[in-house]
């Protein structure tokens, strides 16, 4: 965990008092809605279909139990008793009153949580691997770098009014759980031939109307130079990014229009001209940030404790363990994913009571730490293996032990038409219907890893382009239709899905997905071949045939 | 539109001269970049100070040769959501060493004052009187800064390291 000190706390409090003043000026009419809009967006406040929506940052997805309890409190006191975890390691509240927002923010600031730059045309909450610091084999804890970047990008005086929003993601593992290739800047921490730590820097990824996979702009930037290099990229983007058309204002369009080579030259030139402007991170600066991360005092534990051996007799436990428990870098510990995808539930929702209970479980079993992943699930990052059976029973009582992580019902979905004013179609009810269709665990297990991602419109908040199966809501003559893509993925081999054919009406979506899955089961060349790999091998044609032959 | 400079509301000594209009023989003028670049030397020979309004869509490089002889550069925020002039300001101050008046014009609200001063602006044509009045108060809003810029404020990281250093020296 990173511990905020007096300076971090002072800054968040100062931001709260500034926002309090801005809200007051809006309520008195001193600020027009047009002026206020940008100011509130910089603090995560949207005006949605029914009410103000409030998006709170969870930098690189790490939360303390105290912080989670406070989020539960905000859900209960200021909202309707639940929150919605998003694909950007944020939590959203859908029913907040504007006049009460400053108080909610102040209560969050108390525990080191803020909503700065969770929206608006600035540098957004830096995201990272939800298993950072505990995943076996990672180069080093990427959160140190995420935190360095979090600080640097917070209230940055040059980049708070960019052409568009700007997202940075960092991974330090070979297997990319941070989806860095669909971010404006993706950073992959690795070591060069001399054993020095640095970053492969990728730019220009993103989803939405014009999806792109990020391209490598520089294979290695030394860790000490990462701030100046990122700053050079942003400066070029701030000056040359299009502002005439919001659909073309993202850096991905600039990179695409200039070409990566030309863009890279511009950045390189800017970077050289910058010289030494105090952005170089010497060893002591990096150590200063590193020193404020604390790590659990792990015990020396056996690899296979008796408790686990005994519990293995219970098939329900075993099913959950196989699905939700991942290896930890420390022997005797594991990482436990808590599914926020119960059958029939809206993906990513958690009630205030669940949040409180998870906080208690984190205290009891995970050194008080919780993680939020972009798949809209939570994780307890340091669970002793001997505690797994007890933890499972507790999670099961809370409805958080659905053994479907990474399976067909572990669906990512944006709020869609139920909450979002930009939506063309519903997302949540589609997700709910699909979780019912595939509720049988044995079937889901047989299908294997399969990611379904749903967005209610082209903005792609549900990452539909990179779902193994992507579902995109579109509107036709006032009715909800859905385009289906297959073969997308957001990992280290990120790729956009390919459209299989004409959009289908709401009522047929679940049938179509079932058809696609059946086609896969018939087409895969062995049970281990993942859905995406079958699609890669065969292309979309056989799936298209299966879906449209009878329609 | 009130002008705030050095933290106070002052009278603007610069006269905005429109592109077609005749230049006064003396006195401080503020003219467009296009007009200035037509014949910079002639304009700079005039009695009286020269200030140039530089558009945010043009690299400041073309202005650099004249910086030492300019009394003011005005950068433009056509709307406050367009932040290109922040980069221009930092480049003028930090890279090109410009030390004359750097004025923010356009849609200028109190909510940008801190960002703007950090980027190097020292004069502000403020849109609303109440915002101009609130300048001093607004500037006190933040005491912690994360990024180093040319304004010389010590960053949070540096303060922590200094603190650590003095703690270990005192042991
Ligand atoms: C409910 C209110 C929301 C609104 C009004 C909204 C608005 C938008 C808009 C306009 C875009 C397109 C931006 C662009 O790429 O040009 C976008 C993209 C995106 N939003 Fe949302 N969104 C909302 C909720 C969410 C939620 C709940 C999530 C997470 C579950 C989310 C995560 C994202 C992501 C990941 C993208 C893709 C950006 C990219 O990769 O380029 N948003 N959103
Ligand atoms: S994808 Fe569209 S419908 Fe879904 S949350 Fe984003 S903007 Fe709203």
mmCIF file of N, CA, C and O and ligand atoms in Angstrom, chain A residues 46 48 53 55 84-88 92 94 164-165 167 182 205-209 246 250 252 376 413-415 419-422 459-463, ligand 1:
data_model
loop_
_atom_site.group_PDB
_atom_site.id
_atom_site.type_symbol
_atom_site.label_atom_id
_atom_site.label_comp_id
_atom_site.label_asym_id
_atom_site.label_seq_id
_atom_site.Cartn_x
_atom_site.Cartn_y
_atom_site.Cartn_z
ATOM 1 N N UNK A 46 -20.480 13.811 -13.658
ATOM 2 C CA UNK A 46 -21.221 13.844 -14.917
ATOM 3 C C UNK A 46 -22.673 14.152 -14.636
ATOM 4 O O UNK A 46 -23.192 13.795 -13.584
ATOM 5 N N UNK A 48 -26.002 12.787 -15.690
ATOM 6 C CA UNK A 48 -26.478 11.606 -16.389
ATOM 7 C C UNK A 48 -27.975 11.617 -16.616
ATOM 8 O O UNK A 48 -28.641 12.615 -16.369
ATOM 9 N N UNK A 53 -23.751 11.762 -11.833
ATOM 10 C CA UNK A 53 -22.975 10.565 -11.584
ATOM 11 C C UNK A 53 -21.601 11.006 -11.096
ATOM 12 O O UNK A 53 -21.062 11.988 -11.588
ATOM 13 N N UNK A 55 -17.707 9.856 -10.205
ATOM 14 C CA UNK A 55 -16.700 8.820 -10.461
ATOM 15 C C UNK A 55 -15.488 9.069 -9.571
ATOM 16 O O UNK A 55 -14.877 10.129 -9.642
ATOM 17 N N UNK A 84 -20.630 1.113 -8.399
ATOM 18 C CA UNK A 84 -20.416 0.371 -9.631
ATOM 19 C C UNK A 84 -18.927 0.461 -9.984
ATOM 20 O O UNK A 84 -18.432 1.547 -10.267
ATOM 21 N N UNK A 85 -18.221 -0.671 -9.906
ATOM 22 C CA UNK A 85 -16.791 -0.678 -10.248
ATOM 23 C C UNK A 85 -16.641 -0.744 -11.759
ATOM 24 O O UNK A 85 -17.327 -1.513 -12.430
ATOM 25 N N UNK A 86 -15.728 0.073 -12.299
ATOM 26 C CA UNK A 86 -15.663 0.235 -13.754
ATOM 27 C C UNK A 86 -14.396 -0.351 -14.362
ATOM 28 O O UNK A 86 -13.487 -0.774 -13.647
ATOM 29 N N UNK A 87 -14.354 -0.333 -15.685
ATOM 30 C CA UNK A 87 -13.191 -0.843 -16.414
ATOM 31 C C UNK A 87 -11.973 0.063 -16.275
ATOM 32 O O UNK A 87 -10.941 -0.230 -16.844
ATOM 33 N N UNK A 88 -12.108 1.162 -15.555
ATOM 34 C CA UNK A 88 -10.971 2.068 -15.409
ATOM 35 C C UNK A 88 -10.506 2.129 -13.962
ATOM 36 O O UNK A 88 -9.937 3.099 -13.509
ATOM 37 N N UNK A 92 -18.154 4.207 -9.517
ATOM 38 C CA UNK A 92 -19.127 5.244 -9.848
ATOM 39 C C UNK A 92 -20.352 5.136 -8.961
ATOM 40 O O UNK A 92 -20.789 4.044 -8.621
ATOM 41 N N UNK A 94 -24.305 6.604 -8.879
ATOM 42 C CA UNK A 94 -25.221 7.110 -9.895
ATOM 43 C C UNK A 94 -26.270 8.097 -9.417
ATOM 44 O O UNK A 94 -27.002 8.657 -10.213
ATOM 45 N N UNK A 164 -8.274 16.151 -25.633
ATOM 46 C CA UNK A 164 -9.218 15.137 -25.158
ATOM 47 C C UNK A 164 -8.647 14.463 -23.928
ATOM 48 O O UNK A 164 -7.538 14.726 -23.512
ATOM 49 N N UNK A 165 -9.448 13.525 -23.414
ATOM 50 C CA UNK A 165 -8.973 12.766 -22.259
ATOM 51 C C UNK A 165 -7.705 11.993 -22.586
ATOM 52 O O UNK A 165 -7.433 11.687 -23.750
ATOM 53 N N UNK A 167 -5.208 8.700 -21.187
ATOM 54 C CA UNK A 167 -5.126 7.583 -20.245
ATOM 55 C C UNK A 167 -3.795 6.864 -20.345
ATOM 56 O O UNK A 167 -3.344 6.534 -21.435
ATOM 57 N N UNK A 182 -4.478 -0.581 -25.352
ATOM 58 C CA UNK A 182 -5.651 0.209 -25.728
ATOM 59 C C UNK A 182 -5.693 1.495 -24.918
ATOM 60 O O UNK A 182 -6.757 2.046 -24.638
ATOM 61 N N UNK A 205 -3.112 4.026 -28.583
ATOM 62 C CA UNK A 205 -4.163 3.018 -28.516
ATOM 63 C C UNK A 205 -5.452 3.631 -28.008
ATOM 64 O O UNK A 205 -5.453 4.709 -27.424
ATOM 65 N N UNK A 206 -6.543 2.939 -28.240
ATOM 66 C CA UNK A 206 -7.805 3.439 -27.714
ATOM 67 C C UNK A 206 -8.962 2.776 -28.426
ATOM 68 O O UNK A 206 -8.790 2.210 -29.508
ATOM 69 N N UNK A 207 -10.118 2.857 -27.806
ATOM 70 C CA UNK A 207 -11.288 2.214 -28.385
ATOM 71 C C UNK A 207 -12.209 3.293 -28.948
ATOM 72 O O UNK A 207 -11.753 4.164 -29.650
ATOM 73 N N UNK A 208 -13.483 3.221 -28.623
ATOM 74 C CA UNK A 208 -14.391 4.260 -29.116
ATOM 75 C C UNK A 208 -14.672 4.118 -30.604
ATOM 76 O O UNK A 208 -14.517 3.053 -31.194
ATOM 77 N N UNK A 209 -15.049 5.244 -31.190
ATOM 78 C CA UNK A 209 -15.477 5.282 -32.589
ATOM 79 C C UNK A 209 -14.398 4.812 -33.565
ATOM 80 O O UNK A 209 -14.675 4.196 -34.572
ATOM 81 N N UNK A 246 -14.185 16.786 -31.889
ATOM 82 C CA UNK A 246 -13.858 15.976 -30.710
ATOM 83 C C UNK A 246 -13.661 14.501 -31.063
ATOM 84 O O UNK A 246 -13.000 13.780 -30.348
ATOM 85 N N UNK A 250 -8.352 12.655 -30.146
ATOM 86 C CA UNK A 250 -7.503 11.774 -29.329
ATOM 87 C C UNK A 250 -6.108 11.637 -29.951
ATOM 88 O O UNK A 250 -5.945 11.779 -31.162
ATOM 89 N N UNK A 252 -4.560 9.071 -30.587
ATOM 90 C CA UNK A 252 -4.501 7.990 -31.579
ATOM 91 C C UNK A 252 -4.695 8.533 -32.993
ATOM 92 O O UNK A 252 -4.093 8.036 -33.939
ATOM 93 N N UNK A 376 -13.787 -5.422 -13.764
ATOM 94 C CA UNK A 376 -14.883 -5.099 -12.839
ATOM 95 C C UNK A 376 -15.050 -6.134 -11.736
ATOM 96 O O UNK A 376 -16.158 -6.366 -11.264
ATOM 97 N N UNK A 413 -19.432 -4.958 -18.735
ATOM 98 C CA UNK A 413 -20.512 -4.191 -19.373
ATOM 99 C C UNK A 413 -20.533 -2.767 -18.845
ATOM 100 O O UNK A 413 -20.341 -2.522 -17.659
ATOM 101 N N UNK A 414 -20.761 -1.829 -19.747
ATOM 102 C CA UNK A 414 -20.945 -0.438 -19.348
ATOM 103 C C UNK A 414 -22.376 -0.270 -18.832
ATOM 104 O O UNK A 414 -23.186 -1.183 -18.946
ATOM 105 N N UNK A 415 -22.742 0.886 -18.286
ATOM 106 C CA UNK A 415 -24.106 1.035 -17.763
ATOM 107 C C UNK A 415 -25.187 1.069 -18.848
ATOM 108 O O UNK A 415 -26.337 0.706 -18.570
ATOM 109 N N UNK A 419 -28.486 3.872 -17.432
ATOM 110 C CA UNK A 419 -27.988 5.047 -16.719
ATOM 111 C C UNK A 419 -27.401 6.124 -17.617
ATOM 112 O O UNK A 419 -27.327 7.285 -17.239
ATOM 113 N N UNK A 420 -26.897 5.710 -18.776
ATOM 114 C CA UNK A 420 -26.023 6.610 -19.525
ATOM 115 C C UNK A 420 -26.801 7.417 -20.555
ATOM 116 O O UNK A 420 -27.558 6.867 -21.348
ATOM 117 N N UNK A 421 -26.572 8.720 -20.567
ATOM 118 C CA UNK A 421 -27.314 9.580 -21.492
ATOM 119 C C UNK A 421 -26.822 9.452 -22.931
ATOM 120 O O UNK A 421 -27.449 9.938 -23.845
ATOM 121 N N UNK A 422 -25.677 8.817 -23.123
ATOM 122 C CA UNK A 422 -25.160 8.682 -24.481
ATOM 123 C C UNK A 422 -25.549 7.363 -25.125
ATOM 124 O O UNK A 422 -25.313 7.140 -26.310
ATOM 125 N N UNK A 459 -18.941 4.568 -27.925
ATOM 126 C CA UNK A 459 -17.861 5.053 -27.072
ATOM 127 C C UNK A 459 -17.061 3.938 -26.416
ATOM 128 O O UNK A 459 -15.963 4.152 -25.930
ATOM 129 N N UNK A 460 -17.608 2.779 -26.354
ATOM 130 C CA UNK A 460 -16.832 1.589 -25.994
ATOM 131 C C UNK A 460 -16.394 1.525 -24.542
ATOM 132 O O UNK A 460 -15.363 0.951 -24.229
ATOM 133 N N UNK A 461 -17.186 2.097 -23.644
ATOM 134 C CA UNK A 461 -16.821 2.015 -22.230
ATOM 135 C C UNK A 461 -16.771 0.572 -21.750
ATOM 136 O O UNK A 461 -16.083 0.263 -20.786
ATOM 137 N N UNK A 462 -17.504 -0.307 -22.395
ATOM 138 C CA UNK A 462 -17.467 -1.717 -22.007
ATOM 139 C C UNK A 462 -16.413 -2.498 -22.789
ATOM 140 O O UNK A 462 -16.410 -3.722 -22.735
ATOM 141 N N UNK A 463 -15.495 -1.762 -23.486
ATOM 142 C CA UNK A 463 -14.387 -2.434 -24.192
ATOM 143 C C UNK A 463 -14.860 -3.488 -25.176
ATOM 144 O O UNK A 463 -14.223 -4.524 -25.328
HETATM 145 C C1 LIG C 1 -22.204 6.693 -17.438
HETATM 146 C C2 LIG C 1 -21.543 7.679 -17.907
HETATM 147 C C3 LIG C 1 -20.449 7.592 -18.928
HETATM 148 C C4 LIG C 1 -20.267 8.485 -19.923
HETATM 149 C C5 LIG C 1 -21.087 9.715 -20.212
HETATM 150 C C6 LIG C 1 -19.112 8.053 -20.659
HETATM 151 C C7 LIG C 1 -18.617 8.729 -21.754
HETATM 152 C C8 LIG C 1 -17.660 8.208 -22.569
HETATM 153 C C9 LIG C 1 -17.294 8.742 -23.841
HETATM 154 C C10 LIG C 1 -17.901 9.974 -24.490
HETATM 155 C C11 LIG C 1 -16.316 7.954 -24.348
HETATM 156 C C12 LIG C 1 -15.638 8.098 -25.698
HETATM 157 C C13 LIG C 1 -14.431 8.889 -25.600
HETATM 158 C C14 LIG C 1 -13.541 8.737 -26.775
HETATM 159 O O1 LIG C 1 -12.842 7.725 -26.856
HETATM 160 O O2 LIG C 1 -13.521 9.620 -27.626
HETATM 161 C C15 LIG C 1 -16.043 6.943 -23.385
HETATM 162 C C16 LIG C 1 -15.096 5.964 -23.538
HETATM 163 C C17 LIG C 1 -14.741 5.093 -22.529
HETATM 164 N N1 LIG C 1 -15.286 5.047 -21.276
HETATM 165 FE FE1 LIG C 1 -16.959 5.974 -20.685
HETATM 166 N N2 LIG C 1 -18.635 6.933 -20.115
HETATM 167 C C18 LIG C 1 -19.419 6.609 -19.049
HETATM 168 C C19 LIG C 1 -19.277 5.535 -18.222
HETATM 169 C C20 LIG C 1 -18.196 4.697 -18.262
HETATM 170 C C21 LIG C 1 -18.097 3.517 -17.477
HETATM 171 C C22 LIG C 1 -19.119 3.033 -16.476
HETATM 172 C C23 LIG C 1 -16.915 2.963 -17.789
HETATM 173 C C24 LIG C 1 -16.378 1.670 -17.284
HETATM 174 C C25 LIG C 1 -17.177 0.610 -17.109
HETATM 175 C C26 LIG C 1 -16.259 3.808 -18.769
HETATM 176 C C27 LIG C 1 -15.018 3.585 -19.321
HETATM 177 C C28 LIG C 1 -14.689 4.034 -20.591
HETATM 178 C C29 LIG C 1 -13.679 3.423 -21.411
HETATM 179 C C30 LIG C 1 -12.755 2.296 -21.009
HETATM 180 C C31 LIG C 1 -13.717 4.082 -22.627
HETATM 181 C C32 LIG C 1 -12.873 3.763 -23.842
HETATM 182 C C33 LIG C 1 -11.897 4.815 -24.088
HETATM 183 C C34 LIG C 1 -10.808 4.407 -25.015
HETATM 184 O O3 LIG C 1 -10.198 3.374 -24.807
HETATM 185 O O4 LIG C 1 -10.538 5.149 -25.954
HETATM 186 N N3 LIG C 1 -17.083 4.847 -19.039
HETATM 187 N N4 LIG C 1 -16.862 7.122 -22.318
#
